[in-house]
Amino acid sequence: MKQNIEGKKARERVPSPNLQQLSELNDANEDLQWDMELVLVRHGTTLWNKERRYLGHTDLGLLPGAEQELKPVQEKLQGQSFTRIYCSDLMRCRQTLQIILPESALPAERSLSAMPSIMEPRLRELHFGDWDGKTYDMLKDVALYRAWIDEPQRITPPGGESWDHFVNRLREFLDSLFAWRIALEVQPIELNAAPPSVLAVTHGGVIRQLVCMLIPDHDFWSLNPKPGEAIRLHLRLAGLHNCIAKLFFH
């Protein structure tokens, strides 16, 4: 998402008022039975990533050599069965999914996964509007851009997406994910059985914000997923908008 601008980091974040979670699990919770595993993968490198340009909704594909770059995460996910697979509908994420989990493109009966992948526009990166494709050096003298760096929750890029809209669509995605998992209670997990695992291939800013929404007091800039990197979240649901989350690096 936003570049790390000469060490300047945004310290404010917009937590979801609908989510009430605990970020640190005490010893009594170490043996907690998790309801869901959420694996978040950032797409591979594009030309604009390499050139440090803002890349939001512009639909660029991956650079040549993406297969090699994504091989480590592909090997980590090899053989893992996902109950549900989500993917941002932008090309760089679709190409990443095809590389790291090629069977996701197969019909469900031929796939290791229980269902084919779901293309999810709500998992798109923030829309940077007129600033898409621009670098920091191109924009550093623009007053509105400087104000946006300081207060992204208040300032909207011209022709782009407000922070509230970005957060709300991610909240809607989480709500739909939780509702799906709660609906699975008709098929309860056996004791000591692995929880359903969900894969989401998405963007750096989306991963950062989802973690902020799931783990209170988590700073947006404290997590910096690299292209092709995966992280895991274990979730214990206490209702539609309530969960305990624990973060792992894949």
PDB file of C-alpha atoms in Angstrom:
ATOM      1  CA  MET A   1       0.000   0.000   0.000  1.00  0.00           C
ATOM      2  CA  LYS A   2       1.482   3.386   0.985  1.00  0.00           C
ATOM      3  CA  GLN A   3       5.262   3.476   0.686  1.00  0.00           C
ATOM      4  CA  ASN A   4       7.374   3.827   3.834  1.00  0.00           C
ATOM      5  CA  ILE A   5       8.257   7.463   3.275  1.00  0.00           C
ATOM      6  CA  GLU A   6      11.725   8.246   4.610  1.00  0.00           C
ATOM      7  CA  GLY A   7      10.989   6.553   7.902  1.00  0.00           C
ATOM      8  CA  LYS A   8       7.640   8.304   8.367  1.00  0.00           C
ATOM      9  CA  LYS A   9       4.913   5.953   9.537  1.00  0.00           C
ATOM     10  CA  ALA A  10       1.257   6.590  10.055  1.00  0.00           C
ATOM     11  CA  ARG A  11       0.469   5.921  13.680  1.00  0.00           C
ATOM     12  CA  GLU A  12      -3.280   6.333  13.569  1.00  0.00           C
ATOM     13  CA  ARG A  13      -5.592   3.551  12.556  1.00  0.00           C
ATOM     14  CA  VAL A  14      -9.321   3.047  12.332  1.00  0.00           C
ATOM     15  CA  PRO A  15     -10.357   0.011  14.376  1.00  0.00           C
ATOM     16  CA  SER A  16     -13.588  -1.719  13.562  1.00  0.00           C
ATOM     17  CA  PRO A  17     -16.208  -0.852  16.200  1.00  0.00           C
ATOM     18  CA  ASN A  18     -17.943  -4.124  15.351  1.00  0.00           C
ATOM     19  CA  LEU A  19     -15.006  -6.330  16.378  1.00  0.00           C
ATOM     20  CA  GLN A  20     -14.221  -6.953  20.027  1.00  0.00           C
ATOM     21  CA  GLN A  21     -11.182  -9.175  20.298  1.00  0.00           C
ATOM     22  CA  LEU A  22      -8.277  -9.962  22.576  1.00  0.00           C
ATOM     23  CA  SER A  23      -4.783  -9.606  21.125  1.00  0.00           C
ATOM     24  CA  GLU A  24      -2.693 -11.346  23.752  1.00  0.00           C
ATOM     25  CA  LEU A  25      -3.694 -14.809  24.877  1.00  0.00           C
ATOM     26  CA  ASN A  26      -2.871 -15.746  28.458  1.00  0.00           C
ATOM     27  CA  ASP A  27      -1.681 -19.177  29.460  1.00  0.00           C
ATOM     28  CA  ALA A  28      -5.233 -20.406  29.930  1.00  0.00           C
ATOM     29  CA  ASN A  29      -5.942 -19.668  26.290  1.00  0.00           C
ATOM     30  CA  GLU A  30      -2.881 -21.400  24.845  1.00  0.00           C
ATOM     31  CA  ASP A  31      -4.883 -24.601  24.476  1.00  0.00           C
ATOM     32  CA  LEU A  32      -7.893 -22.785  23.056  1.00  0.00           C
ATOM     33  CA  GLN A  33      -9.644 -24.646  20.267  1.00  0.00           C
ATOM     34  CA  TRP A  34      -9.529 -22.421  17.214  1.00  0.00           C
ATOM     35  CA  ASP A  35     -12.551 -22.050  14.929  1.00  0.00           C
ATOM     36  CA  MET A  36     -10.689 -20.995  11.816  1.00  0.00           C
ATOM     37  CA  GLU A  37      -7.255 -20.471  10.312  1.00  0.00           C
ATOM     38  CA  LEU A  38      -6.959 -17.507   7.953  1.00  0.00           C
ATOM     39  CA  VAL A  39      -3.883 -17.557   5.686  1.00  0.00           C
ATOM     40  CA  LEU A  40      -3.171 -14.187   4.055  1.00  0.00           C
ATOM     41  CA  VAL A  41      -0.786 -14.086   1.080  1.00  0.00           C
ATOM     42  CA  ARG A  42       0.472 -10.925  -0.567  1.00  0.00           C
ATOM     43  CA  HIS A  43       0.713 -11.079  -4.369  1.00  0.00           C
ATOM     44  CA  GLY A  44       4.076 -11.293  -6.133  1.00  0.00           C
ATOM     45  CA  THR A  45       6.096  -8.357  -7.443  1.00  0.00           C
ATOM     46  CA  THR A  46       4.857  -6.107 -10.255  1.00  0.00           C
ATOM     47  CA  LEU A  47       6.803  -3.500 -12.235  1.00  0.00           C
ATOM     48  CA  TRP A  48       5.247  -0.681 -10.214  1.00  0.00           C
ATOM     49  CA  ASN A  49       6.190  -2.397  -6.948  1.00  0.00           C
ATOM     50  CA  LYS A  50       9.765  -2.559  -8.203  1.00  0.00           C
ATOM     51  CA  GLU A  51       9.670   1.103  -9.220  1.00  0.00           C
ATOM     52  CA  ARG A  52       8.068   2.067  -5.877  1.00  0.00           C
ATOM     53  CA  ARG A  53       4.982   3.510  -7.498  1.00  0.00           C
ATOM     54  CA  TYR A  54       1.602   3.562  -5.806  1.00  0.00           C
ATOM     55  CA  LEU A  55      -0.404   0.623  -7.086  1.00  0.00           C
ATOM     56  CA  GLY A  56      -4.062   0.429  -6.174  1.00  0.00           C
ATOM     57  CA  HIS A  57      -6.720  -0.595  -8.684  1.00  0.00           C
ATOM     58  CA  THR A  58      -4.545  -0.386 -11.807  1.00  0.00           C
ATOM     59  CA  ASP A  59      -4.618  -3.946 -13.135  1.00  0.00           C
ATOM     60  CA  LEU A  60      -0.960  -4.876 -13.645  1.00  0.00           C
ATOM     61  CA  GLY A  61       0.316  -8.425 -13.896  1.00  0.00           C
ATOM     62  CA  LEU A  62       3.358  -9.942 -12.214  1.00  0.00           C
ATOM     63  CA  LEU A  63       6.916  -9.523 -13.426  1.00  0.00           C
ATOM     64  CA  PRO A  64       8.577 -12.331 -15.398  1.00  0.00           C
ATOM     65  CA  GLY A  65      10.113 -14.812 -13.007  1.00  0.00           C
ATOM     66  CA  ALA A  66       7.153 -14.747 -10.634  1.00  0.00           C
ATOM     67  CA  GLU A  67       7.167 -18.551 -10.430  1.00  0.00           C
ATOM     68  CA  GLN A  68      10.634 -18.489  -8.861  1.00  0.00           C
ATOM     69  CA  GLU A  69       9.762 -15.649  -6.487  1.00  0.00           C
ATOM     70  CA  LEU A  70       6.617 -17.431  -5.305  1.00  0.00           C
ATOM     71  CA  LYS A  71       8.178 -20.877  -5.041  1.00  0.00           C
ATOM     72  CA  PRO A  72       8.828 -20.663  -1.265  1.00  0.00           C
ATOM     73  CA  VAL A  73       5.195 -19.916  -0.406  1.00  0.00           C
ATOM     74  CA  GLN A  74       4.008 -22.428  -2.996  1.00  0.00           C
ATOM     75  CA  GLU A  75       6.068 -25.121  -1.262  1.00  0.00           C
ATOM     76  CA  LYS A  76       4.740 -24.103   2.172  1.00  0.00           C
ATOM     77  CA  LEU A  77       1.141 -24.383   0.991  1.00  0.00           C
ATOM     78  CA  GLN A  78       1.674 -27.558  -1.022  1.00  0.00           C
ATOM     79  CA  GLY A  79      -0.680 -30.280   0.094  1.00  0.00           C
ATOM     80  CA  GLN A  80      -2.669 -28.030   2.441  1.00  0.00           C
ATOM     81  CA  SER A  81      -6.398 -28.300   1.994  1.00  0.00           C
ATOM     82  CA  PHE A  82      -8.395 -25.085   2.173  1.00  0.00           C
ATOM     83  CA  THR A  83     -12.083 -25.089   2.953  1.00  0.00           C
ATOM     84  CA  ARG A  84     -12.481 -21.771   1.177  1.00  0.00           C
ATOM     85  CA  ILE A  85     -10.202 -19.722  -1.099  1.00  0.00           C
ATOM     86  CA  TYR A  86     -10.612 -15.985  -1.669  1.00  0.00           C
ATOM     87  CA  CYS A  87      -8.650 -13.868  -4.113  1.00  0.00           C
ATOM     88  CA  SER A  88      -8.657 -10.190  -5.006  1.00  0.00           C
ATOM     89  CA  ASP A  89     -10.025  -9.993  -8.533  1.00  0.00           C
ATOM     90  CA  LEU A  90      -7.031  -7.964  -9.760  1.00  0.00           C
ATOM     91  CA  MET A  91      -4.643  -9.703 -12.152  1.00  0.00           C
ATOM     92  CA  ARG A  92      -1.585  -9.702  -9.908  1.00  0.00           C
ATOM     93  CA  CYS A  93      -3.480 -11.646  -7.240  1.00  0.00           C
ATOM     94  CA  ARG A  94      -5.133 -14.037  -9.676  1.00  0.00           C
ATOM     95  CA  GLN A  95      -1.751 -14.844 -11.213  1.00  0.00           C
ATOM     96  CA  THR A  96      -0.253 -15.353  -7.756  1.00  0.00           C
ATOM     97  CA  LEU A  97      -3.010 -17.794  -6.798  1.00  0.00           C
ATOM     98  CA  GLN A  98      -2.530 -19.770 -10.030  1.00  0.00           C
ATOM     99  CA  ILE A  99       1.163 -20.162  -9.220  1.00  0.00           C
ATOM    100  CA  ILE A 100       0.988 -20.971  -5.513  1.00  0.00           C
ATOM    101  CA  LEU A 101      -2.114 -23.161  -5.667  1.00  0.00           C
ATOM    102  CA  PRO A 102      -2.668 -24.257  -9.281  1.00  0.00           C
ATOM    103  CA  GLU A 103      -5.338 -26.782  -8.298  1.00  0.00           C
ATOM    104  CA  SER A 104      -7.584 -23.873  -7.242  1.00  0.00           C
ATOM    105  CA  ALA A 105      -8.380 -23.345 -10.919  1.00  0.00           C
ATOM    106  CA  LEU A 106      -9.758 -26.897 -11.205  1.00  0.00           C
ATOM    107  CA  PRO A 107     -13.376 -27.905 -10.646  1.00  0.00           C
ATOM    108  CA  ALA A 108     -14.061 -28.678  -6.988  1.00  0.00           C
ATOM    109  CA  GLU A 109     -14.299 -32.436  -7.557  1.00  0.00           C
ATOM    110  CA  ARG A 110     -10.762 -32.479  -9.016  1.00  0.00           C
ATOM    111  CA  SER A 111      -9.241 -30.045  -6.532  1.00  0.00           C
ATOM    112  CA  LEU A 112      -7.682 -30.584  -3.115  1.00  0.00           C
ATOM    113  CA  SER A 113      -9.883 -27.715  -1.995  1.00  0.00           C
ATOM    114  CA  ALA A 114     -13.528 -28.085  -1.056  1.00  0.00           C
ATOM    115  CA  MET A 115     -14.621 -25.417  -3.541  1.00  0.00           C
ATOM    116  CA  PRO A 116     -13.145 -23.311  -6.349  1.00  0.00           C
ATOM    117  CA  SER A 117     -11.634 -19.933  -5.560  1.00  0.00           C
ATOM    118  CA  ILE A 118     -13.882 -16.916  -5.006  1.00  0.00           C
ATOM    119  CA  MET A 119     -12.866 -13.702  -6.762  1.00  0.00           C
ATOM    120  CA  GLU A 120     -13.465 -10.991  -4.156  1.00  0.00           C
ATOM    121  CA  PRO A 121     -13.396  -7.283  -5.158  1.00  0.00           C
ATOM    122  CA  ARG A 122     -13.593  -6.294  -1.483  1.00  0.00           C
ATOM    123  CA  LEU A 123     -10.023  -7.601  -1.112  1.00  0.00           C
ATOM    124  CA  ARG A 124      -8.620  -5.035  -3.551  1.00  0.00           C
ATOM    125  CA  GLU A 125      -5.939  -2.593  -2.451  1.00  0.00           C
ATOM    126  CA  LEU A 126      -6.932   0.962  -1.538  1.00  0.00           C
ATOM    127  CA  HIS A 127      -7.809   2.962  -4.677  1.00  0.00           C
ATOM    128  CA  PHE A 128      -5.211   5.740  -4.961  1.00  0.00           C
ATOM    129  CA  GLY A 129      -7.069   7.578  -7.746  1.00  0.00           C
ATOM    130  CA  ASP A 130      -4.961  10.193  -9.527  1.00  0.00           C
ATOM    131  CA  TRP A 131      -1.924   9.164  -7.503  1.00  0.00           C
ATOM    132  CA  ASP A 132      -1.893   5.624  -8.858  1.00  0.00           C
ATOM    133  CA  GLY A 133       1.340   5.070 -10.753  1.00  0.00           C
ATOM    134  CA  LYS A 134       3.037   8.029  -9.081  1.00  0.00           C
ATOM    135  CA  THR A 135       6.099   7.882  -6.838  1.00  0.00           C
ATOM    136  CA  TYR A 136       6.821   9.794  -3.660  1.00  0.00           C
ATOM    137  CA  ASP A 137       9.223  12.075  -5.520  1.00  0.00           C
ATOM    138  CA  MET A 138       6.493  12.956  -8.021  1.00  0.00           C
ATOM    139  CA  LEU A 139       4.055  13.915  -5.267  1.00  0.00           C
ATOM    140  CA  LYS A 140       6.148  15.206  -2.369  1.00  0.00           C
ATOM    141  CA  ASP A 141       5.495  18.868  -3.177  1.00  0.00           C
ATOM    142  CA  VAL A 142       1.714  18.468  -3.476  1.00  0.00           C
ATOM    143  CA  ALA A 143       0.055  19.901  -0.365  1.00  0.00           C
ATOM    144  CA  LEU A 144      -2.911  17.508  -0.443  1.00  0.00           C
ATOM    145  CA  TYR A 145      -0.573  14.545  -0.713  1.00  0.00           C
ATOM    146  CA  ARG A 146       1.446  15.730   2.278  1.00  0.00           C
ATOM    147  CA  ALA A 147      -1.788  16.112   4.237  1.00  0.00           C
ATOM    148  CA  TRP A 148      -2.847  12.586   3.224  1.00  0.00           C
ATOM    149  CA  ILE A 149       0.429  11.156   4.497  1.00  0.00           C
ATOM    150  CA  ASP A 150      -0.225  12.764   7.870  1.00  0.00           C
ATOM    151  CA  GLU A 151      -3.943  11.953   8.044  1.00  0.00           C
ATOM    152  CA  PRO A 152      -4.969   9.212   5.590  1.00  0.00           C
ATOM    153  CA  GLN A 153      -8.176   8.655   7.569  1.00  0.00           C
ATOM    154  CA  ARG A 154      -9.269  12.250   6.876  1.00  0.00           C
ATOM    155  CA  ILE A 155      -7.883  12.960   3.388  1.00  0.00           C
ATOM    156  CA  THR A 156      -8.988  11.101   0.248  1.00  0.00           C
ATOM    157  CA  PRO A 157      -6.749  10.936  -2.845  1.00  0.00           C
ATOM    158  CA  PRO A 158      -8.328  12.843  -5.760  1.00  0.00           C
ATOM    159  CA  GLY A 159     -10.447  10.398  -7.730  1.00  0.00           C
ATOM    160  CA  GLY A 160      -9.624   7.711  -5.177  1.00  0.00           C
ATOM    161  CA  GLU A 161     -11.164   5.886  -2.253  1.00  0.00           C
ATOM    162  CA  SER A 162     -11.809   7.240   1.219  1.00  0.00           C
ATOM    163  CA  TRP A 163     -10.269   5.422   4.168  1.00  0.00           C
ATOM    164  CA  ASP A 164     -13.732   4.808   5.623  1.00  0.00           C
ATOM    165  CA  HIS A 165     -14.845   3.060   2.440  1.00  0.00           C
ATOM    166  CA  PHE A 166     -11.685   0.944   2.413  1.00  0.00           C
ATOM    167  CA  VAL A 167     -12.185  -0.128   6.039  1.00  0.00           C
ATOM    168  CA  ASN A 168     -15.912  -0.732   5.593  1.00  0.00           C
ATOM    169  CA  ARG A 169     -15.487  -3.086   2.648  1.00  0.00           C
ATOM    170  CA  LEU A 170     -12.893  -5.081   4.590  1.00  0.00           C
ATOM    171  CA  ARG A 171     -15.257  -5.171   7.555  1.00  0.00           C
ATOM    172  CA  GLU A 172     -17.983  -6.482   5.258  1.00  0.00           C
ATOM    173  CA  PHE A 173     -15.611  -9.186   4.050  1.00  0.00           C
ATOM    174  CA  LEU A 174     -14.795 -10.238   7.617  1.00  0.00           C
ATOM    175  CA  ASP A 175     -18.472 -10.220   8.552  1.00  0.00           C
ATOM    176  CA  SER A 176     -19.281 -12.504   5.630  1.00  0.00           C
ATOM    177  CA  LEU A 177     -16.377 -14.793   6.560  1.00  0.00           C
ATOM    178  CA  PHE A 178     -17.529 -15.026  10.172  1.00  0.00           C
ATOM    179  CA  ALA A 179     -21.135 -15.615   9.113  1.00  0.00           C
ATOM    180  CA  TRP A 180     -19.983 -18.464   6.844  1.00  0.00           C
ATOM    181  CA  ARG A 181     -17.986 -20.051   9.672  1.00  0.00           C
ATOM    182  CA  ILE A 182     -20.860 -19.746  12.148  1.00  0.00           C
ATOM    183  CA  ALA A 183     -23.123 -21.427   9.599  1.00  0.00           C
ATOM    184  CA  LEU A 184     -20.728 -24.390   9.645  1.00  0.00           C
ATOM    185  CA  GLU A 185     -21.637 -25.080  13.266  1.00  0.00           C
ATOM    186  CA  VAL A 186     -24.124 -27.609  11.920  1.00  0.00           C
ATOM    187  CA  GLN A 187     -20.929 -29.571  11.185  1.00  0.00           C
ATOM    188  CA  PRO A 188     -19.024 -29.089  14.460  1.00  0.00           C
ATOM    189  CA  ILE A 189     -15.275 -29.678  14.574  1.00  0.00           C
ATOM    190  CA  GLU A 190     -14.240 -32.849  16.354  1.00  0.00           C
ATOM    191  CA  LEU A 191     -12.060 -32.452  19.421  1.00  0.00           C
ATOM    192  CA  ASN A 192      -8.397 -31.981  18.402  1.00  0.00           C
ATOM    193  CA  ALA A 193      -9.371 -31.757  14.730  1.00  0.00           C
ATOM    194  CA  ALA A 194      -7.736 -29.033  12.647  1.00  0.00           C
ATOM    195  CA  PRO A 195      -9.962 -25.967  12.188  1.00  0.00           C
ATOM    196  CA  PRO A 196     -11.185 -25.037   8.704  1.00  0.00           C
ATOM    197  CA  SER A 197      -8.450 -23.202   6.830  1.00  0.00           C
ATOM    198  CA  VAL A 198      -9.226 -20.224   4.594  1.00  0.00           C
ATOM    199  CA  LEU A 199      -6.787 -18.742   2.073  1.00  0.00           C
ATOM    200  CA  ALA A 200      -6.969 -15.122   0.920  1.00  0.00           C
ATOM    201  CA  VAL A 201      -4.592 -13.832  -1.766  1.00  0.00           C
ATOM    202  CA  THR A 202      -4.615 -10.063  -1.559  1.00  0.00           C
ATOM    203  CA  HIS A 203      -2.515  -6.888  -1.186  1.00  0.00           C
ATOM    204  CA  GLY A 204      -0.095  -5.457   1.350  1.00  0.00           C
ATOM    205  CA  GLY A 205      -2.373  -2.690   2.600  1.00  0.00           C
ATOM    206  CA  VAL A 206      -5.294  -5.080   2.908  1.00  0.00           C
ATOM    207  CA  ILE A 207      -3.251  -7.530   4.981  1.00  0.00           C
ATOM    208  CA  ARG A 208      -2.071  -4.744   7.271  1.00  0.00           C
ATOM    209  CA  GLN A 209      -5.574  -3.421   7.808  1.00  0.00           C
ATOM    210  CA  LEU A 210      -7.154  -6.839   8.350  1.00  0.00           C
ATOM    211  CA  VAL A 211      -4.600  -7.572  11.063  1.00  0.00           C
ATOM    212  CA  CYS A 212      -5.341  -4.182  12.663  1.00  0.00           C
ATOM    213  CA  MET A 213      -9.047  -4.981  12.661  1.00  0.00           C
ATOM    214  CA  LEU A 214      -8.548  -8.423  14.154  1.00  0.00           C
ATOM    215  CA  ILE A 215      -5.874  -7.602  16.736  1.00  0.00           C
ATOM    216  CA  PRO A 216      -6.533  -4.468  18.828  1.00  0.00           C
ATOM    217  CA  ASP A 217      -3.716  -1.945  19.220  1.00  0.00           C
ATOM    218  CA  HIS A 218      -1.810  -3.479  16.315  1.00  0.00           C
ATOM    219  CA  ASP A 219      -0.119  -0.657  14.397  1.00  0.00           C
ATOM    220  CA  PHE A 220      -0.781  -0.538  10.646  1.00  0.00           C
ATOM    221  CA  TRP A 221       2.890  -0.011   9.818  1.00  0.00           C
ATOM    222  CA  SER A 222       4.302  -2.596  12.238  1.00  0.00           C
ATOM    223  CA  LEU A 223       3.539  -5.339   9.716  1.00  0.00           C
ATOM    224  CA  ASN A 224       5.264  -5.191   6.333  1.00  0.00           C
ATOM    225  CA  PRO A 225       4.371  -8.270   4.260  1.00  0.00           C
ATOM    226  CA  LYS A 226       6.769  -8.695   1.356  1.00  0.00           C
ATOM    227  CA  PRO A 227       5.557  -9.783  -2.100  1.00  0.00           C
ATOM    228  CA  GLY A 228       4.734 -13.472  -1.965  1.00  0.00           C
ATOM    229  CA  GLU A 229       4.835 -13.622   1.837  1.00  0.00           C
ATOM    230  CA  ALA A 230       2.190 -15.480   3.865  1.00  0.00           C
ATOM    231  CA  ILE A 231       0.990 -14.940   7.418  1.00  0.00           C
ATOM    232  CA  ARG A 232      -1.492 -16.980   9.435  1.00  0.00           C
ATOM    233  CA  LEU A 233      -4.193 -15.885  11.838  1.00  0.00           C
ATOM    234  CA  HIS A 234      -5.900 -18.331  14.171  1.00  0.00           C
ATOM    235  CA  LEU A 235      -9.390 -17.164  15.074  1.00  0.00           C
ATOM    236  CA  ARG A 236     -11.759 -18.184  17.840  1.00  0.00           C
ATOM    237  CA  LEU A 237     -15.251 -16.833  17.243  1.00  0.00           C
ATOM    238  CA  ALA A 238     -17.475 -15.766  20.116  1.00  0.00           C
ATOM    239  CA  GLY A 239     -20.281 -14.480  17.903  1.00  0.00           C
ATOM    240  CA  LEU A 240     -20.729 -12.722  14.571  1.00  0.00           C
ATOM    241  CA  HIS A 241     -18.523  -9.734  15.486  1.00  0.00           C
ATOM    242  CA  ASN A 242     -16.444 -11.165  18.308  1.00  0.00           C
ATOM    243  CA  CYS A 243     -13.241 -13.157  18.073  1.00  0.00           C
ATOM    244  CA  ILE A 244      -9.862 -13.830  19.607  1.00  0.00           C
ATOM    245  CA  ALA A 245      -7.037 -13.689  17.065  1.00  0.00           C
ATOM    246  CA  LYS A 246      -3.436 -14.859  17.200  1.00  0.00           C
ATOM    247  CA  LEU A 247      -0.871 -13.971  14.537  1.00  0.00           C
ATOM    248  CA  PHE A 248       1.766 -16.354  13.169  1.00  0.00           C
ATOM    249  CA  PHE A 249       4.301 -15.909  10.394  1.00  0.00           C
ATOM    250  CA  HIS A 250       3.998 -18.747   7.889  1.00  0.00           C
TER     251      HIS A 250
END
